Amino acid sequence: MQLGVVGTGHVGLVTCVTFAEFGHDVIATDEDQAKLEKLEVGDTPFFEPGLSELLQKHRNGKLTFSHEKRSLTDADVVFICVGTPPRASGEANLAAVENSAREVAGHAKAKTLIVEKSTVPAGTATRLRRVLRHERPDLRDDLDVASNPEFLREGAAIEDSLRPSRILVGADSGWARERMRGVYEPLIDKGVEYIETDIATAELSKHACNAFLALKISYINAIARLCERAGADVELVAEVLGSDERIGPHFLKAGLGFGGSCFPKDLRAFDVLARELGYDFTLLRDIAKVNDEAVDAALAKVSDAVWNLDGKRIAMLGLSFKPGTDDVRFSPALELARRLIERGATVVGYDPHASEPAQAEVPEIEIAASAEDALAESHCLVLATEWPEFRDLDLAKARELMAYPVIVDARNFLDGRAALQAGFTYYPVGRPHLAPDE
Ligand code: UGA
């Protein structure tokens, strides 16, 4: 099939390369000419495992790039993958979605299906359909809208797209449903679960999924706060919860809370949507509140450990919102860094991939070239993002390098017993702290 993709951000670019891998001819457009030029020579604008290889494989072949929406004229299906950044009110800004759909419709010659892949609130398709009818009254029966929410995780995006747990398609017309089955035929043939719904249900399901995952994380973080007060161990509580198959073991990792470009933004947008629909979804605000408290709790542990924060050097290992990505949007690590800096501490950060974007986001952070450099003369090590390589940290060496022997493990990632043996006082999340005999 001939497919178009508007927007080459995280979702857009991953969508392009995976559709090319399925054997479709894909044309991707973006407003950013410089970015397109880089993509044409195989340069990826962000770190995502496996992306670069697929881009190299398909660029100038199954996958081509163009600055012009006109190039999408012959596409059977066009996927809108542009950003939907939050407005100050929390509502998603859908101007780019609207404009993209209008432009694609403006250039359409024959039957074209326009698909929302960006996360949008329920009701967006109805508005888009109005835009299409207004723009092209002559193609009234030949332009339609469908919803195909993305469930990929950053850091595992290629894997999630090539082998998704399920595909969700919301469509209201027979030909739209048929075209979407054509797009996903290679996966349907492999037996991947393919769920077809009406459009509003698909749109709402995406927000419902992300909010539920965020709820699980906040639930376990609230339990962690209780465990800290009761002397219980949240890791064991999570094991007990997870062994009940009605609950399941995933997304029950207590830590510094969730961040990224999806959960925080989607929670707020879902809350605004609920209010617009006349329902006060207070639970969503509680999820966000508990998430914020996770950063407060880490801050309290650092202050408890080093006493006055003024003039203290805090080594922060991990700055991205989670391992496996250089994305620092809504990163809880950076939120903690900001709060520490506000209270007079110096934060020396190190991240295997996200140091540069972190520095751009919080210029007051001192960036170190290695974990060891960050640790030198520091009064506390904060493990803020659980990059696998931090597991190999030489704790004895860290102890020698640091001014105070304190670790705040905000992700329960390091070996607490080993830290204690190396002479550290070790503060985990939701479990008793470990201190050498004082
Ligand atoms: C999330 C969803 O997992 C995807 O299904 C969805 O498609 C995507 O949002 C989206 O809407 O585009 P992502 O934001 O890439 O994906 O990251 P996750 O792996 O879900 O992690 C989100 C945050 O939750 C991270 O900060 C992570 O550290 C945190 N987290 C996750 C926890 O604190 N505890 C957990 O148990 C799991």
PDB file of C-alpha atoms in Angstrom, residues 20-251:
ATOM      1  CA  ALA A  20       8.324   0.163   5.470  1.00  0.00           C
ATOM      2  CA  GLU A  21       9.487  -3.051   7.146  1.00  0.00           C
ATOM      3  CA  PHE A  22       5.973  -4.498   6.581  1.00  0.00           C
ATOM      4  CA  GLY A  23       6.547  -3.878   2.861  1.00  0.00           C
ATOM      5  CA  HIS A  24       4.480  -0.707   2.350  1.00  0.00           C
ATOM      6  CA  ASP A  25       5.715   2.323   0.405  1.00  0.00           C
ATOM      7  CA  VAL A  26       5.921   5.161   2.907  1.00  0.00           C
ATOM      8  CA  ILE A  27       6.327   8.885   2.383  1.00  0.00           C
ATOM      9  CA  ALA A  28       6.978  10.868   5.563  1.00  0.00           C
ATOM     10  CA  THR A  29       6.590  14.625   5.805  1.00  0.00           C
ATOM     11  CA  ASP A  30       7.701  17.122   8.395  1.00  0.00           C
ATOM     12  CA  GLU A  31       7.820  20.915   8.598  1.00  0.00           C
ATOM     13  CA  ASP A  32      11.420  20.754   9.707  1.00  0.00           C
ATOM     14  CA  GLN A  33      13.474  20.647   6.505  1.00  0.00           C
ATOM     15  CA  ALA A  34      16.800  20.275   8.343  1.00  0.00           C
ATOM     16  CA  LYS A  35      15.480  17.214  10.194  1.00  0.00           C
ATOM     17  CA  LEU A  36      14.335  15.647   6.918  1.00  0.00           C
ATOM     18  CA  GLU A  37      17.747  16.202   5.362  1.00  0.00           C
ATOM     19  CA  LYS A  38      19.334  14.363   8.273  1.00  0.00           C
ATOM     20  CA  LEU A  39      16.840  11.517   8.029  1.00  0.00           C
ATOM     21  CA  GLU A  40      17.563  11.207   4.314  1.00  0.00           C
ATOM     22  CA  VAL A  41      21.200  10.462   5.074  1.00  0.00           C
ATOM     23  CA  GLY A  42      20.233   8.077   7.875  1.00  0.00           C
ATOM     24  CA  ASP A  43      20.724  10.339  10.921  1.00  0.00           C
ATOM     25  CA  THR A  44      18.147   9.727  13.658  1.00  0.00           C
ATOM     26  CA  PRO A  45      17.127  12.764  15.731  1.00  0.00           C
ATOM     27  CA  PHE A  46      16.827  10.792  18.998  1.00  0.00           C
ATOM     28  CA  PHE A  47      18.112   7.606  20.577  1.00  0.00           C
ATOM     29  CA  GLU A  48      15.847   4.589  20.120  1.00  0.00           C
ATOM     30  CA  PRO A  49      17.276   1.051  19.983  1.00  0.00           C
ATOM     31  CA  GLY A  50      16.929  -0.495  16.494  1.00  0.00           C
ATOM     32  CA  LEU A  51      15.634   2.683  14.830  1.00  0.00           C
ATOM     33  CA  SER A  52      18.847   3.623  13.112  1.00  0.00           C
ATOM     34  CA  GLU A  53      19.212   0.168  11.533  1.00  0.00           C
ATOM     35  CA  LEU A  54      15.678   0.207  10.097  1.00  0.00           C
ATOM     36  CA  LEU A  55      16.122   3.752   8.833  1.00  0.00           C
ATOM     37  CA  GLN A  56      19.337   2.748   7.064  1.00  0.00           C
ATOM     38  CA  LYS A  57      17.612  -0.254   5.566  1.00  0.00           C
ATOM     39  CA  HIS A  58      14.596   1.572   4.106  1.00  0.00           C
ATOM     40  CA  ARG A  59      15.628   5.180   3.423  1.00  0.00           C
ATOM     41  CA  ASN A  60      15.633   6.022  -0.270  1.00  0.00           C
ATOM     42  CA  GLY A  61      13.828   2.726  -0.850  1.00  0.00           C
ATOM     43  CA  LYS A  62      10.502   1.874   0.750  1.00  0.00           C
ATOM     44  CA  LEU A  63      10.764   5.036   2.838  1.00  0.00           C
ATOM     45  CA  THR A  64      11.162   8.522   1.419  1.00  0.00           C
ATOM     46  CA  PHE A  65      10.942  11.954   3.018  1.00  0.00           C
ATOM     47  CA  SER A  66       9.379  15.144   1.754  1.00  0.00           C
ATOM     48  CA  HIS A  67       8.777  18.638   3.052  1.00  0.00           C
ATOM     49  CA  GLU A  68       5.609  18.911   0.964  1.00  0.00           C
ATOM     50  CA  LYS A  69       2.202  17.538   1.991  1.00  0.00           C
ATOM     51  CA  ARG A  70       1.543  17.542  -1.747  1.00  0.00           C
ATOM     52  CA  SER A  71       3.701  14.399  -1.900  1.00  0.00           C
ATOM     53  CA  LEU A  72       0.943  12.535  -0.013  1.00  0.00           C
ATOM     54  CA  THR A  73      -1.584  13.068  -2.814  1.00  0.00           C
ATOM     55  CA  ASP A  74      -1.618   9.406  -3.855  1.00  0.00           C
ATOM     56  CA  ALA A  75      -1.452   7.862  -0.373  1.00  0.00           C
ATOM     57  CA  ASP A  76      -4.197   5.350   0.470  1.00  0.00           C
ATOM     58  CA  VAL A  77      -3.830   6.055   4.172  1.00  0.00           C
ATOM     59  CA  VAL A  78      -2.179   9.035   5.896  1.00  0.00           C
ATOM     60  CA  PHE A  79      -1.183   8.765   9.555  1.00  0.00           C
ATOM     61  CA  ILE A  80      -1.147  11.994  11.561  1.00  0.00           C
ATOM     62  CA  CYS A  81       1.706  11.721  14.061  1.00  0.00           C
ATOM     63  CA  VAL A  82       2.264  15.373  14.977  1.00  0.00           C
ATOM     64  CA  GLY A  83       2.743  16.636  18.524  1.00  0.00           C
ATOM     65  CA  THR A  84      -0.191  17.449  20.804  1.00  0.00           C
ATOM     66  CA  PRO A  85       1.599  19.497  23.496  1.00  0.00           C
ATOM     67  CA  PRO A  86      -0.318  20.484  26.615  1.00  0.00           C
ATOM     68  CA  ARG A  87      -1.748  23.985  26.882  1.00  0.00           C
ATOM     69  CA  ALA A  88      -1.439  25.757  30.259  1.00  0.00           C
ATOM     70  CA  SER A  89      -4.895  24.377  31.170  1.00  0.00           C
ATOM     71  CA  GLY A  90      -3.699  20.786  30.608  1.00  0.00           C
ATOM     72  CA  GLU A  91      -5.845  20.443  27.520  1.00  0.00           C
ATOM     73  CA  ALA A  92      -4.031  18.973  24.476  1.00  0.00           C
ATOM     74  CA  ASN A  93      -3.222  21.522  21.785  1.00  0.00           C
ATOM     75  CA  LEU A  94      -4.656  19.959  18.639  1.00  0.00           C
ATOM     76  CA  ALA A  95      -3.875  22.779  16.218  1.00  0.00           C
ATOM     77  CA  ALA A  96      -1.159  20.746  14.453  1.00  0.00           C
ATOM     78  CA  VAL A  97      -3.528  17.771  14.094  1.00  0.00           C
ATOM     79  CA  GLU A  98      -6.215  19.978  12.559  1.00  0.00           C
ATOM     80  CA  ASN A  99      -3.810  21.766  10.207  1.00  0.00           C
ATOM     81  CA  SER A 100      -2.183  18.527   9.056  1.00  0.00           C
ATOM     82  CA  ALA A 101      -5.565  16.949   8.261  1.00  0.00           C
ATOM     83  CA  ARG A 102      -6.677  20.071   6.415  1.00  0.00           C
ATOM     84  CA  GLU A 103      -3.537  20.180   4.289  1.00  0.00           C
ATOM     85  CA  VAL A 104      -3.636  16.473   3.492  1.00  0.00           C
ATOM     86  CA  ALA A 105      -7.284  16.810   2.469  1.00  0.00           C
ATOM     87  CA  GLY A 106      -6.431  19.850   0.361  1.00  0.00           C
ATOM     88  CA  HIS A 107      -4.043  17.771  -1.750  1.00  0.00           C
ATOM     89  CA  ALA A 108      -6.087  14.554  -1.833  1.00  0.00           C
ATOM     90  CA  LYS A 109      -7.087  13.291  -5.293  1.00  0.00           C
ATOM     91  CA  ALA A 110      -8.980  10.106  -4.565  1.00  0.00           C
ATOM     92  CA  LYS A 111     -10.223   8.049  -1.604  1.00  0.00           C
ATOM     93  CA  THR A 112      -7.916   8.834   1.302  1.00  0.00           C
ATOM     94  CA  LEU A 113      -8.148   7.666   4.884  1.00  0.00           C
ATOM     95  CA  ILE A 114      -6.741  10.045   7.485  1.00  0.00           C
ATOM     96  CA  VAL A 115      -5.734   8.300  10.692  1.00  0.00           C
ATOM     97  CA  GLU A 116      -5.132   9.792  14.141  1.00  0.00           C
ATOM     98  CA  LYS A 117      -2.057   8.161  15.617  1.00  0.00           C
ATOM     99  CA  SER A 118      -1.126  11.021  17.923  1.00  0.00           C
ATOM    100  CA  THR A 119      -2.917  10.666  21.267  1.00  0.00           C
ATOM    101  CA  VAL A 120      -6.049  12.795  21.058  1.00  0.00           C
ATOM    102  CA  PRO A 121      -9.114  13.229  23.262  1.00  0.00           C
ATOM    103  CA  ALA A 122     -12.324  11.409  22.415  1.00  0.00           C
ATOM    104  CA  GLY A 123     -14.348  13.507  19.999  1.00  0.00           C
ATOM    105  CA  THR A 124     -11.380  14.619  17.888  1.00  0.00           C
ATOM    106  CA  ALA A 125     -12.371  12.462  14.906  1.00  0.00           C
ATOM    107  CA  THR A 126     -15.806  14.086  14.778  1.00  0.00           C
ATOM    108  CA  ARG A 127     -14.152  17.482  14.565  1.00  0.00           C
ATOM    109  CA  LEU A 128     -11.638  16.282  11.991  1.00  0.00           C
ATOM    110  CA  ARG A 129     -14.422  14.911   9.821  1.00  0.00           C
ATOM    111  CA  ARG A 130     -16.030  18.350   9.879  1.00  0.00           C
ATOM    112  CA  VAL A 131     -12.724  19.891   8.804  1.00  0.00           C
ATOM    113  CA  LEU A 132     -12.431  17.438   5.898  1.00  0.00           C
ATOM    114  CA  ARG A 133     -15.999  18.095   4.730  1.00  0.00           C
ATOM    115  CA  HIS A 134     -15.431  21.810   4.899  1.00  0.00           C
ATOM    116  CA  GLU A 135     -12.117  21.609   3.077  1.00  0.00           C
ATOM    117  CA  ARG A 136     -13.207  19.171   0.364  1.00  0.00           C
ATOM    118  CA  PRO A 137     -16.979  19.087  -0.097  1.00  0.00           C
ATOM    119  CA  ASP A 138     -16.244  17.489  -3.498  1.00  0.00           C
ATOM    120  CA  LEU A 139     -14.717  14.412  -1.772  1.00  0.00           C
ATOM    121  CA  ARG A 140     -17.426  13.988   0.850  1.00  0.00           C
ATOM    122  CA  ASP A 141     -17.582  10.186   0.520  1.00  0.00           C
ATOM    123  CA  ASP A 142     -13.910   9.755  -0.341  1.00  0.00           C
ATOM    124  CA  LEU A 143     -12.274  11.187   2.751  1.00  0.00           C
ATOM    125  CA  ASP A 144     -12.700   9.524   6.098  1.00  0.00           C
ATOM    126  CA  VAL A 145     -11.077   9.460   9.515  1.00  0.00           C
ATOM    127  CA  ALA A 146      -9.959   6.527  11.680  1.00  0.00           C
ATOM    128  CA  SER A 147      -8.258   6.225  15.046  1.00  0.00           C
ATOM    129  CA  ASN A 148      -5.258   3.953  15.533  1.00  0.00           C
ATOM    130  CA  PRO A 149      -3.716   4.748  18.922  1.00  0.00           C
ATOM    131  CA  GLU A 150      -0.093   3.921  19.482  1.00  0.00           C
ATOM    132  CA  PHE A 151       0.926   1.731  22.424  1.00  0.00           C
ATOM    133  CA  LEU A 152       4.674   1.812  21.954  1.00  0.00           C
ATOM    134  CA  ARG A 153       7.054   2.508  24.806  1.00  0.00           C
ATOM    135  CA  GLU A 154      10.077   4.701  24.279  1.00  0.00           C
ATOM    136  CA  GLY A 155      13.224   2.627  24.460  1.00  0.00           C
ATOM    137  CA  ALA A 156      11.332  -0.427  23.171  1.00  0.00           C
ATOM    138  CA  ALA A 157       9.431   1.357  20.407  1.00  0.00           C
ATOM    139  CA  ILE A 158      10.678  -0.711  17.464  1.00  0.00           C
ATOM    140  CA  GLU A 159      10.064  -3.989  19.244  1.00  0.00           C
ATOM    141  CA  ASP A 160       6.586  -2.801  20.351  1.00  0.00           C
ATOM    142  CA  SER A 161       5.712  -1.773  16.783  1.00  0.00           C
ATOM    143  CA  LEU A 162       7.026  -4.844  15.009  1.00  0.00           C
ATOM    144  CA  ARG A 163       5.544  -7.203  17.588  1.00  0.00           C
ATOM    145  CA  PRO A 164       2.715  -5.327  19.334  1.00  0.00           C
ATOM    146  CA  SER A 165       0.634  -6.926  22.073  1.00  0.00           C
ATOM    147  CA  ARG A 166      -2.474  -5.710  20.223  1.00  0.00           C
ATOM    148  CA  ILE A 167      -3.574  -3.337  17.498  1.00  0.00           C
ATOM    149  CA  LEU A 168      -6.513  -1.031  18.106  1.00  0.00           C
ATOM    150  CA  VAL A 169      -8.420   0.488  15.212  1.00  0.00           C
ATOM    151  CA  GLY A 170     -11.456   2.719  15.544  1.00  0.00           C
ATOM    152  CA  ALA A 171     -13.329   3.280  12.316  1.00  0.00           C
ATOM    153  CA  ASP A 172     -16.906   4.095  11.427  1.00  0.00           C
ATOM    154  CA  SER A 173     -17.076   3.087   7.752  1.00  0.00           C
ATOM    155  CA  GLY A 174     -16.578  -0.240   5.993  1.00  0.00           C
ATOM    156  CA  TRP A 175     -13.917   1.016   3.580  1.00  0.00           C
ATOM    157  CA  ALA A 176     -11.932   2.621   6.414  1.00  0.00           C
ATOM    158  CA  ARG A 177     -11.932  -0.680   8.322  1.00  0.00           C
ATOM    159  CA  GLU A 178     -10.881  -2.556   5.192  1.00  0.00           C
ATOM    160  CA  ARG A 179      -7.961  -0.207   4.480  1.00  0.00           C
ATOM    161  CA  MET A 180      -6.708  -0.448   8.030  1.00  0.00           C
ATOM    162  CA  ARG A 181      -6.776  -4.236   7.839  1.00  0.00           C
ATOM    163  CA  GLY A 182      -4.687  -3.879   4.675  1.00  0.00           C
ATOM    164  CA  VAL A 183      -2.118  -1.801   6.549  1.00  0.00           C
ATOM    165  CA  TYR A 184      -1.790  -4.342   9.358  1.00  0.00           C
ATOM    166  CA  GLU A 185      -2.224  -7.506   7.277  1.00  0.00           C
ATOM    167  CA  PRO A 186       1.331  -8.745   7.983  1.00  0.00           C
ATOM    168  CA  LEU A 187       0.653  -8.615  11.736  1.00  0.00           C
ATOM    169  CA  ILE A 188      -2.919  -9.920  11.531  1.00  0.00           C
ATOM    170  CA  ASP A 189      -1.543 -12.907   9.564  1.00  0.00           C
ATOM    171  CA  LYS A 190       0.886 -13.566  12.392  1.00  0.00           C
ATOM    172  CA  GLY A 191      -2.009 -13.731  14.834  1.00  0.00           C
ATOM    173  CA  VAL A 192      -1.539 -10.401  16.619  1.00  0.00           C
ATOM    174  CA  GLU A 193      -4.755  -9.432  18.405  1.00  0.00           C
ATOM    175  CA  TYR A 194      -6.593  -6.912  16.217  1.00  0.00           C
ATOM    176  CA  ILE A 195      -9.340  -4.955  17.975  1.00  0.00           C
ATOM    177  CA  GLU A 196     -11.855  -3.003  15.903  1.00  0.00           C
ATOM    178  CA  THR A 197     -14.121  -0.477  17.590  1.00  0.00           C
ATOM    179  CA  ASP A 198     -15.973   2.715  16.773  1.00  0.00           C
ATOM    180  CA  ILE A 199     -13.752   5.797  16.715  1.00  0.00           C
ATOM    181  CA  ALA A 200     -14.762   7.361  20.038  1.00  0.00           C
ATOM    182  CA  THR A 201     -14.052   4.081  21.851  1.00  0.00           C
ATOM    183  CA  ALA A 202     -10.573   3.796  20.321  1.00  0.00           C
ATOM    184  CA  GLU A 203      -9.756   7.405  21.186  1.00  0.00           C
ATOM    185  CA  LEU A 204     -10.958   7.022  24.760  1.00  0.00           C
ATOM    186  CA  SER A 205      -9.228   3.646  25.204  1.00  0.00           C
ATOM    187  CA  LYS A 206      -5.805   5.166  24.676  1.00  0.00           C
ATOM    188  CA  HIS A 207      -6.264   7.662  27.503  1.00  0.00           C
ATOM    189  CA  ALA A 208      -7.873   4.944  29.636  1.00  0.00           C
ATOM    190  CA  CYS A 209      -4.846   2.645  29.168  1.00  0.00           C
ATOM    191  CA  ASN A 210      -2.247   5.273  30.012  1.00  0.00           C
ATOM    192  CA  ALA A 211      -4.211   6.539  33.009  1.00  0.00           C
ATOM    193  CA  PHE A 212      -4.570   2.983  34.320  1.00  0.00           C
ATOM    194  CA  LEU A 213      -0.847   2.293  33.978  1.00  0.00           C
ATOM    195  CA  ALA A 214      -0.125   5.589  35.765  1.00  0.00           C
ATOM    196  CA  LEU A 215      -2.626   4.530  38.457  1.00  0.00           C
ATOM    197  CA  LYS A 216      -0.723   1.285  39.064  1.00  0.00           C
ATOM    198  CA  ILE A 217       2.539   3.200  39.483  1.00  0.00           C
ATOM    199  CA  SER A 218       0.981   5.741  41.845  1.00  0.00           C
ATOM    200  CA  TYR A 219      -0.740   2.982  43.769  1.00  0.00           C
ATOM    201  CA  ILE A 220       2.558   1.227  44.498  1.00  0.00           C
ATOM    202  CA  ASN A 221       4.246   4.550  45.279  1.00  0.00           C
ATOM    203  CA  ALA A 222       1.501   5.360  47.814  1.00  0.00           C
ATOM    204  CA  ILE A 223       2.027   1.880  49.304  1.00  0.00           C
ATOM    205  CA  ALA A 224       5.763   2.705  49.442  1.00  0.00           C
ATOM    206  CA  ARG A 225       4.993   5.801  51.557  1.00  0.00           C
ATOM    207  CA  LEU A 226       3.019   3.562  53.940  1.00  0.00           C
ATOM    208  CA  CYS A 227       5.751   0.905  54.007  1.00  0.00           C
ATOM    209  CA  GLU A 228       8.306   3.565  54.936  1.00  0.00           C
ATOM    210  CA  ARG A 229       6.162   4.526  57.906  1.00  0.00           C
ATOM    211  CA  ALA A 230       5.275   0.954  58.936  1.00  0.00           C
ATOM    212  CA  GLY A 231       8.728  -0.612  58.484  1.00  0.00           C
ATOM    213  CA  ALA A 232       7.391  -2.894  55.719  1.00  0.00           C
ATOM    214  CA  ASP A 233       9.014  -3.718  52.362  1.00  0.00           C
ATOM    215  CA  VAL A 234       7.261  -2.436  49.221  1.00  0.00           C
ATOM    216  CA  GLU A 235       9.191  -4.801  46.941  1.00  0.00           C
ATOM    217  CA  LEU A 236       7.661  -7.753  48.775  1.00  0.00           C
ATOM    218  CA  VAL A 237       4.215  -6.145  48.840  1.00  0.00           C
ATOM    219  CA  ALA A 238       4.502  -5.675  45.043  1.00  0.00           C
ATOM    220  CA  GLU A 239       5.411  -9.348  44.701  1.00  0.00           C
ATOM    221  CA  VAL A 240       2.334 -10.346  46.668  1.00  0.00           C
ATOM    222  CA  LEU A 241       0.126  -8.004  44.626  1.00  0.00           C
ATOM    223  CA  GLY A 242       1.637  -9.161  41.338  1.00  0.00           C
ATOM    224  CA  SER A 243       1.123 -12.842  42.109  1.00  0.00           C
ATOM    225  CA  ASP A 244      -2.639 -12.270  42.012  1.00  0.00           C
ATOM    226  CA  GLU A 245      -3.316 -12.687  38.313  1.00  0.00           C
ATOM    227  CA  ARG A 246      -6.217 -10.253  38.497  1.00  0.00           C
ATOM    228  CA  ILE A 247      -3.637  -7.564  39.379  1.00  0.00           C
ATOM    229  CA  GLY A 248      -0.543  -8.773  37.486  1.00  0.00           C
ATOM    230  CA  PRO A 249       3.100  -8.006  38.232  1.00  0.00           C
ATOM    231  CA  HIS A 250       3.754  -5.173  35.744  1.00  0.00           C
ATOM    232  CA  PHE A 251       3.963  -1.464  36.506  1.00  0.00           C
TER     233      PHE A 251
END
